[in-house]
Amino acid sequence: MDTITHTVLGAAIGEAVLGKKIGKKAMLWGAIFSNFPDIDVASHFFMDPVDGLLVHRGFTHSILFSVLLIPLLTILFFKWYKNYNTTRLEWIKLFSITLFSHLFIDSLTSYGTGLFEPFSHVRISFNTIFVADPFYTFPMLVCAIALLIMKNTSRYRKAWTNAGLIISTLYLIFTFINKFQVDNVMKNSLKKQNLSYSEMMTTPTPLNNILWNSIAKNDSGYWIGYYSLLDRREEVNYFFIKRNDSLISNEINTPKLQKLIRFSQGYYCITHEDSVNYFHDLRFGQTGSWDDADAKFSFSYRLGENKDGGMFLQKGRLQGPLGKTFSNLLNRIKGK
């Protein structure tokens, strides 16, 4: 999830666990350590872009990393706050909940989270929520602002904290219910249209949990479809995108391309534009349109040869005016 979400969630957890004993400092430490697994983003400053993709949400997002870190933090902070009448158990609770909530929330998105690193490179993705969802974040953001304004002695602090956490948690439950319904609609539509596939994934489109994207994989490509929970009919119009592995037959076994394929969890395609091949990660959808096979992909890399004979990759940018993009998105969310 985005940094704002982790920050306000951590602040609310900090207040709930230690707010009565150490005041608003509990919100600060909760916010900091709720974001702590994302220290791996520093790898982008000194690492190859493709390696950076796999490092992010890798070991620092693993269960092992948190298990090793929690006792060390507990020893340090228990000594630091020895005059505040805190207990070791309270610090363990703070660090456990903030760190593991980060791992849990991240695993709900399509990026994938390496919970079992370094023993397994499998990335966990439940695909129930977009990486930034204002409907999930907003209740906790309001809660955090209110807690910062209120005095430490205010009797309303607990009510505000509980409200933020409960409303946001209920929304997460809502996203699981949505996914269950969407998966059934998508599978039924594929079956009715006699479209063969070996596996399928569904994921919400940007900033909402109403419009969903389905990617059904077969031997040569993918059936792509969109469904809004506000659609009048439970019917999905699919279009087909070829994988085009033949365009990279000479490079398919190179380490960097294999890492890209691994990162995409097998959901990718190749296009050839202006004498250049592009690698697209289909899990992140398309921009500017929600039912158009020719729409630009959100997550793309330019493939080519550098002067040393190796491959270089360049992250693609969102295409087209953002205002028009989000206007089209809103209209599609409303249903058809």
CSV table of C-alpha atoms in Angstrom, one decimal:
chain,number,residue,atom,x,y,z
A,1,MET,CA,0.0,0.0,0.0
A,2,ASP,CA,1.0,3.7,-0.2
A,3,THR,CA,3.0,5.4,2.5
A,4,ILE,CA,0.1,7.5,3.7
A,5,THR,CA,-2.0,4.4,4.4
A,6,HIS,CA,0.8,2.7,6.3
A,7,THR,CA,1.5,5.9,8.2
A,8,VAL,CA,-2.1,6.6,9.4
A,9,LEU,CA,-2.7,2.9,10.2
A,10,GLY,CA,0.5,2.8,12.2
A,11,ALA,CA,-0.4,6.0,14.1
A,12,ALA,CA,-3.8,4.5,15.0
A,13,ILE,CA,-2.2,1.3,16.2
A,14,GLY,CA,0.4,3.2,18.2
A,15,GLU,CA,-2.4,5.2,19.9
A,16,ALA,CA,-4.4,2.1,20.7
A,17,VAL,CA,-1.5,0.2,22.2
A,18,LEU,CA,0.6,2.8,24.1
A,19,GLY,CA,-1.2,6.2,23.7
A,20,LYS,CA,-2.3,6.3,27.4
A,21,LYS,CA,1.3,5.8,28.6
A,22,ILE,CA,3.5,7.8,26.3
A,23,GLY,CA,1.0,10.1,24.7
A,24,LYS,CA,1.3,11.2,21.1
A,25,LYS,CA,4.8,9.7,20.8
A,26,ALA,CA,3.0,6.4,20.4
A,27,MET,CA,1.5,7.6,17.2
A,28,LEU,CA,4.9,8.7,16.0
A,29,TRP,CA,6.5,5.3,16.7
A,30,GLY,CA,3.5,3.4,15.3
A,31,ALA,CA,3.7,5.4,12.1
A,32,ILE,CA,7.5,5.0,11.7
A,33,PHE,CA,7.5,1.2,12.3
A,34,SER,CA,4.4,0.6,10.2
A,35,ASN,CA,6.5,2.0,7.3
A,36,PHE,CA,9.8,0.2,8.4
A,37,PRO,CA,9.6,-2.7,5.9
A,38,ASP,CA,9.7,-0.2,3.1
A,39,ILE,CA,13.4,0.6,3.8
A,40,ASP,CA,14.1,-1.7,0.9
A,41,VAL,CA,13.1,1.1,-1.5
A,42,ALA,CA,16.6,2.5,-0.9
A,43,SER,CA,17.9,-0.3,-3.1
A,44,HIS,CA,16.7,1.7,-6.2
A,45,PHE,CA,19.5,4.2,-5.7
A,46,PHE,CA,22.3,1.7,-6.1
A,47,MET,CA,20.8,-1.3,-7.8
A,48,ASP,CA,19.8,-2.3,-11.3
A,49,PRO,CA,16.1,-1.4,-11.9
A,50,VAL,CA,15.0,-5.0,-12.4
A,51,ASP,CA,16.8,-6.3,-9.3
A,52,GLY,CA,15.2,-3.4,-7.4
A,53,LEU,CA,11.7,-4.7,-8.4
A,54,LEU,CA,12.4,-8.0,-6.7
A,55,VAL,CA,14.2,-6.5,-3.7
A,56,HIS,CA,11.2,-4.3,-2.9
A,57,ARG,CA,8.7,-6.3,-0.9
A,58,GLY,CA,11.4,-9.0,-0.6
A,59,PHE,CA,13.2,-9.9,2.6
A,60,THR,CA,12.2,-6.8,4.6
A,61,HIS,CA,8.6,-7.8,4.0
A,62,SER,CA,9.2,-11.4,5.1
A,63,ILE,CA,7.8,-13.0,8.3
A,64,LEU,CA,11.4,-13.8,9.3
A,65,PHE,CA,12.6,-10.2,9.1
A,66,SER,CA,9.8,-9.1,11.5
A,67,VAL,CA,10.3,-12.0,13.9
A,68,LEU,CA,14.0,-11.1,14.2
A,69,LEU,CA,13.4,-7.3,14.5
A,70,ILE,CA,10.6,-7.3,17.1
A,71,PRO,CA,12.7,-8.5,20.1
A,72,LEU,CA,15.6,-6.1,19.2
A,73,LEU,CA,13.2,-3.1,19.1
A,74,THR,CA,11.5,-4.2,22.3
A,75,ILE,CA,14.8,-4.4,24.2
A,76,LEU,CA,15.8,-0.9,22.9
A,77,PHE,CA,12.5,0.9,23.5
A,78,PHE,CA,11.7,-0.8,26.9
A,79,LYS,CA,15.0,0.6,28.2
A,80,TRP,CA,14.5,4.0,26.5
A,81,TYR,CA,11.0,4.5,28.1
A,82,LYS,CA,11.8,2.9,31.4
A,83,ASN,CA,10.4,5.9,33.2
A,84,TYR,CA,7.0,5.7,31.5
A,85,ASN,CA,5.8,2.5,33.3
A,86,THR,CA,5.6,0.6,30.0
A,87,THR,CA,5.9,-3.2,29.8
A,88,ARG,CA,7.8,-5.4,27.4
A,89,LEU,CA,4.6,-7.0,26.3
A,90,GLU,CA,3.2,-3.6,25.3
A,91,TRP,CA,6.2,-2.9,23.1
A,92,ILE,CA,6.0,-6.4,21.6
A,93,LYS,CA,2.4,-5.7,20.8
A,94,LEU,CA,3.2,-2.3,19.2
A,95,PHE,CA,6.0,-3.6,17.0
A,96,SER,CA,4.2,-6.9,16.1
A,97,ILE,CA,1.0,-5.3,15.1
A,98,THR,CA,2.6,-2.4,13.1
A,99,LEU,CA,5.1,-4.7,11.2
A,100,PHE,CA,2.7,-7.5,10.5
A,101,SER,CA,-0.1,-5.2,9.5
A,102,HIS,CA,2.2,-3.8,6.9
A,103,LEU,CA,2.9,-7.3,5.5
A,104,PHE,CA,-0.8,-8.2,5.5
A,105,ILE,CA,-2.0,-5.0,3.8
A,106,ASP,CA,0.7,-5.2,1.1
A,107,SER,CA,-0.1,-8.9,0.4
A,108,LEU,CA,-3.7,-7.8,-0.5
A,109,THR,CA,-2.4,-5.9,-3.5
A,110,SER,CA,-1.3,-7.2,-6.9
A,111,TYR,CA,2.4,-6.3,-6.6
A,112,GLY,CA,3.1,-9.4,-4.5
A,113,THR,CA,4.8,-9.7,-1.1
A,114,GLY,CA,7.7,-12.1,-0.2
A,115,LEU,CA,6.4,-13.3,3.1
A,116,PHE,CA,8.5,-16.4,3.0
A,117,GLU,CA,11.8,-15.0,1.9
A,118,PRO,CA,14.6,-16.1,1.9
A,119,PHE,CA,13.3,-19.7,2.0
A,120,SER,CA,10.8,-19.2,-0.9
A,121,HIS,CA,10.7,-16.5,-3.6
A,122,VAL,CA,6.9,-16.9,-4.1
A,123,ARG,CA,5.1,-13.6,-3.9
A,124,ILE,CA,1.8,-13.6,-2.1
A,125,SER,CA,-0.9,-11.6,-3.8
A,126,PHE,CA,-4.6,-11.8,-2.7
A,127,ASN,CA,-5.6,-9.0,-5.2
A,128,THR,CA,-8.4,-7.7,-3.1
A,129,ILE,CA,-7.5,-4.0,-3.0
A,130,PHE,CA,-5.6,-1.5,-5.2
A,131,VAL,CA,-2.2,-0.3,-4.0
A,132,ALA,CA,-3.9,3.1,-3.1
A,133,ASP,CA,-7.5,3.1,-2.1
A,134,PRO,CA,-8.8,6.4,-0.6
A,135,PHE,CA,-11.9,4.6,0.8
A,136,TYR,CA,-9.7,2.5,3.0
A,137,THR,CA,-7.3,5.2,4.0
A,138,PHE,CA,-9.7,8.1,4.6
A,139,PRO,CA,-11.3,6.9,7.9
A,140,MET,CA,-7.8,6.4,9.4
A,141,LEU,CA,-6.6,9.7,8.1
A,142,VAL,CA,-9.5,11.5,9.7
A,143,CYS,CA,-8.8,9.6,12.9
A,144,ALA,CA,-5.1,10.5,12.9
A,145,ILE,CA,-5.8,14.2,12.3
A,146,ALA,CA,-8.3,14.2,15.1
A,147,LEU,CA,-5.9,12.5,17.5
A,148,LEU,CA,-3.2,15.0,16.7
A,149,ILE,CA,-5.5,17.9,17.5
A,150,MET,CA,-7.0,16.5,20.7
A,151,LYS,CA,-5.2,16.7,24.0
A,152,ASN,CA,-3.6,13.5,25.5
A,153,THR,CA,-6.1,13.6,28.3
A,154,SER,CA,-9.2,13.8,26.1
A,155,ARG,CA,-11.8,11.1,26.8
A,156,TYR,CA,-12.7,10.9,23.1
A,157,ARG,CA,-9.3,9.6,21.9
A,158,LYS,CA,-10.2,5.9,22.3
A,159,ALA,CA,-13.5,6.4,20.5
A,160,TRP,CA,-11.8,8.1,17.5
A,161,THR,CA,-9.1,5.4,17.4
A,162,ASN,CA,-11.6,2.6,17.5
A,163,ALA,CA,-13.8,4.3,14.8
A,164,GLY,CA,-10.9,4.7,12.4
A,165,LEU,CA,-9.6,1.1,12.8
A,166,ILE,CA,-13.1,-0.5,12.8
A,167,ILE,CA,-14.4,1.3,9.7
A,168,SER,CA,-11.2,0.6,7.8
A,169,THR,CA,-11.2,-3.1,8.8
A,170,LEU,CA,-14.9,-3.4,7.7
A,171,TYR,CA,-13.9,-2.0,4.3
A,172,LEU,CA,-11.2,-4.6,4.0
A,173,ILE,CA,-13.9,-7.3,4.6
A,174,PHE,CA,-16.0,-5.6,2.0
A,175,THR,CA,-13.2,-6.0,-0.6
A,176,PHE,CA,-13.0,-9.7,0.0
A,177,ILE,CA,-16.7,-10.0,-0.5
A,178,ASN,CA,-16.4,-8.0,-3.7
A,179,LYS,CA,-13.6,-10.2,-5.0
A,180,PHE,CA,-15.7,-13.4,-4.3
A,181,GLN,CA,-18.6,-12.0,-6.3
A,182,VAL,CA,-16.4,-10.7,-9.1
A,183,ASP,CA,-14.6,-14.0,-9.5
A,184,ASN,CA,-17.9,-15.8,-9.9
A,185,VAL,CA,-19.1,-13.4,-12.6
A,186,MET,CA,-15.8,-13.5,-14.5
A,187,LYS,CA,-15.6,-17.3,-14.5
A,188,ASN,CA,-19.3,-17.7,-15.5
A,189,SER,CA,-18.7,-15.2,-18.4
A,190,LEU,CA,-15.7,-17.1,-19.6
A,191,LYS,CA,-17.7,-20.4,-19.5
A,192,LYS,CA,-20.7,-18.9,-21.3
A,193,GLN,CA,-18.5,-17.6,-24.1
A,194,ASN,CA,-16.5,-20.9,-24.4
A,195,LEU,CA,-13.2,-19.1,-23.8
A,196,SER,CA,-10.6,-21.5,-22.7
A,197,TYR,CA,-8.0,-20.6,-20.0
A,198,SER,CA,-5.6,-22.3,-17.6
A,199,GLU,CA,-5.6,-19.7,-14.8
A,200,MET,CA,-7.3,-16.4,-14.0
A,201,MET,CA,-6.6,-13.5,-11.8
A,202,THR,CA,-8.9,-10.5,-10.9
A,203,THR,CA,-7.8,-7.2,-9.4
A,204,PRO,CA,-9.5,-3.9,-8.7
A,205,THR,CA,-8.8,-0.9,-11.0
A,206,PRO,CA,-7.1,2.3,-9.6
A,207,LEU,CA,-8.5,4.0,-6.5
A,208,ASN,CA,-11.7,2.0,-6.1
A,209,ASN,CA,-13.1,-1.5,-5.4
A,210,ILE,CA,-16.1,-1.4,-7.7
A,211,LEU,CA,-14.5,-1.8,-11.1
A,212,TRP,CA,-12.4,-4.9,-11.5
A,213,ASN,CA,-10.1,-6.3,-14.1
A,214,SER,CA,-9.9,-10.0,-15.1
A,215,ILE,CA,-6.9,-11.6,-16.8
A,216,ALA,CA,-7.5,-15.2,-18.0
A,217,LYS,CA,-4.3,-16.9,-19.3
A,218,ASN,CA,-4.0,-19.6,-22.0
A,219,ASP,CA,-1.2,-20.9,-24.1
A,220,SER,CA,-0.9,-18.0,-26.4
A,221,GLY,CA,-2.1,-15.0,-24.5
A,222,TYR,CA,-4.8,-13.5,-22.3
A,223,TRP,CA,-8.5,-12.8,-22.2
A,224,ILE,CA,-9.0,-9.4,-20.7
A,225,GLY,CA,-12.3,-8.1,-19.3
A,226,TYR,CA,-13.7,-5.5,-17.0
A,227,TYR,CA,-16.7,-5.7,-14.7
A,228,SER,CA,-18.2,-3.1,-12.4
A,229,LEU,CA,-20.4,-4.1,-9.5
A,230,LEU,CA,-22.7,-1.4,-10.8
A,231,ASP,CA,-23.1,-3.0,-14.2
A,232,ARG,CA,-26.7,-3.8,-15.0
A,233,ARG,CA,-25.9,-7.3,-16.3
A,234,GLU,CA,-23.4,-9.9,-15.0
A,235,GLU,CA,-21.8,-10.1,-18.4
A,236,VAL,CA,-18.2,-9.4,-19.3
A,237,ASN,CA,-16.9,-8.4,-22.8
A,238,TYR,CA,-13.5,-10.0,-23.2
A,239,PHE,CA,-10.8,-9.1,-25.7
A,240,PHE,CA,-7.6,-11.0,-26.4
A,241,ILE,CA,-4.0,-9.9,-26.0
A,242,LYS,CA,-1.2,-12.1,-27.5
A,243,ARG,CA,1.8,-12.9,-25.3
A,244,ASN,CA,4.1,-12.6,-28.3
A,245,ASP,CA,7.0,-14.6,-26.8
A,246,SER,CA,8.3,-15.0,-30.3
A,247,LEU,CA,9.5,-11.4,-30.3
A,248,ILE,CA,12.0,-12.2,-27.5
A,249,SER,CA,13.0,-15.7,-28.5
A,250,ASN,CA,16.6,-14.7,-28.5
A,251,GLU,CA,16.6,-13.0,-25.1
A,252,ILE,CA,14.0,-15.2,-23.2
A,253,ASN,CA,16.7,-16.9,-21.2
A,254,THR,CA,18.7,-13.9,-20.2
A,255,PRO,CA,18.8,-13.3,-16.4
A,256,LYS,CA,17.1,-9.9,-16.5
A,257,LEU,CA,14.3,-10.9,-18.6
A,258,GLN,CA,13.7,-14.0,-16.5
A,259,LYS,CA,13.6,-11.8,-13.5
A,260,LEU,CA,11.0,-9.6,-15.2
A,261,ILE,CA,8.9,-12.7,-16.0
A,262,ARG,CA,9.2,-13.9,-12.4
A,263,PHE,CA,8.2,-10.4,-11.1
A,264,SER,CA,5.1,-10.4,-13.3
A,265,GLN,CA,4.1,-13.9,-12.0
A,266,GLY,CA,3.8,-15.0,-15.6
A,267,TYR,CA,1.2,-12.3,-16.6
A,268,TYR,CA,3.1,-10.4,-19.3
A,269,CYS,CA,3.1,-9.6,-23.0
A,270,ILE,CA,5.6,-8.2,-25.5
A,271,THR,CA,4.9,-5.5,-28.1
A,272,HIS,CA,7.0,-4.2,-30.9
A,273,GLU,CA,6.9,-0.4,-31.4
A,274,ASP,CA,9.3,1.8,-33.4
A,275,SER,CA,11.8,-1.0,-33.8
A,276,VAL,CA,11.9,-1.6,-30.0
A,277,ASN,CA,10.4,-4.4,-27.9
A,278,TYR,CA,8.5,-3.6,-24.8
A,279,PHE,CA,7.7,-5.8,-21.8
A,280,HIS,CA,4.4,-5.2,-20.2
A,281,ASP,CA,3.2,-6.4,-16.8
A,282,LEU,CA,-0.5,-7.1,-17.2
A,283,ARG,CA,-1.3,-7.2,-13.5
A,284,PHE,CA,-1.2,-3.4,-13.4
A,285,GLY,CA,-3.7,-3.0,-16.2
A,286,GLN,CA,-4.0,-0.3,-18.9
A,287,THR,CA,-4.5,3.4,-18.9
A,288,GLY,CA,-6.8,5.7,-20.7
A,289,SER,CA,-9.4,3.0,-21.4
A,290,TRP,CA,-11.1,0.2,-19.6
A,291,ASP,CA,-12.4,-1.9,-22.6
A,292,ASP,CA,-9.9,-1.3,-25.3
A,293,ALA,CA,-7.2,-3.8,-26.3
A,294,ASP,CA,-5.1,-1.0,-27.8
A,295,ALA,CA,-5.0,1.1,-24.6
A,296,LYS,CA,-1.5,1.8,-23.2
A,297,PHE,CA,-0.2,-0.5,-20.4
A,298,SER,CA,0.5,1.1,-17.0
A,299,PHE,CA,3.6,-0.9,-16.2
A,300,SER,CA,6.0,-1.2,-19.2
A,301,TYR,CA,9.8,-1.6,-19.8
A,302,ARG,CA,11.8,-0.9,-22.9
A,303,LEU,CA,14.0,-3.8,-23.9
A,304,GLY,CA,17.2,-3.3,-25.8
A,305,GLU,CA,20.9,-3.8,-25.9
A,306,ASN,CA,23.4,-1.4,-24.3
A,307,LYS,CA,27.0,-0.9,-25.4
A,308,ASP,CA,28.2,-3.7,-23.1
A,309,GLY,CA,25.9,-6.2,-24.8
A,310,GLY,CA,23.5,-6.5,-21.8
A,311,MET,CA,19.9,-5.6,-21.6
A,312,PHE,CA,18.7,-2.4,-20.2
A,313,LEU,CA,15.2,-1.5,-19.1
A,314,GLN,CA,13.3,1.7,-18.7
A,315,LYS,CA,10.1,2.1,-16.7
A,316,GLY,CA,7.2,3.4,-18.8
A,317,ARG,CA,5.1,6.4,-18.0
A,318,LEU,CA,1.4,6.9,-17.8
A,319,GLN,CA,0.1,7.9,-21.2
A,320,GLY,CA,-2.4,10.6,-22.0
A,321,PRO,CA,-4.0,13.4,-19.9
A,322,LEU,CA,-4.7,12.2,-16.3
A,323,GLY,CA,-8.0,14.1,-16.2
A,324,LYS,CA,-9.4,12.2,-19.2
A,325,THR,CA,-8.0,8.9,-17.8
A,326,PHE,CA,-9.8,9.3,-14.5
A,327,SER,CA,-13.0,10.6,-16.2
A,328,ASN,CA,-13.1,7.5,-18.3
A,329,LEU,CA,-12.5,5.4,-15.2
A,330,LEU,CA,-15.3,7.1,-13.2
A,331,ASN,CA,-17.7,6.6,-16.1
A,332,ARG,CA,-16.9,2.9,-16.3
A,333,ILE,CA,-17.2,2.5,-12.5
A,334,LYS,CA,-20.8,3.8,-12.8
A,335,GLY,CA,-21.6,0.7,-14.9
A,336,LYS,CA,-23.0,0.0,-18.3
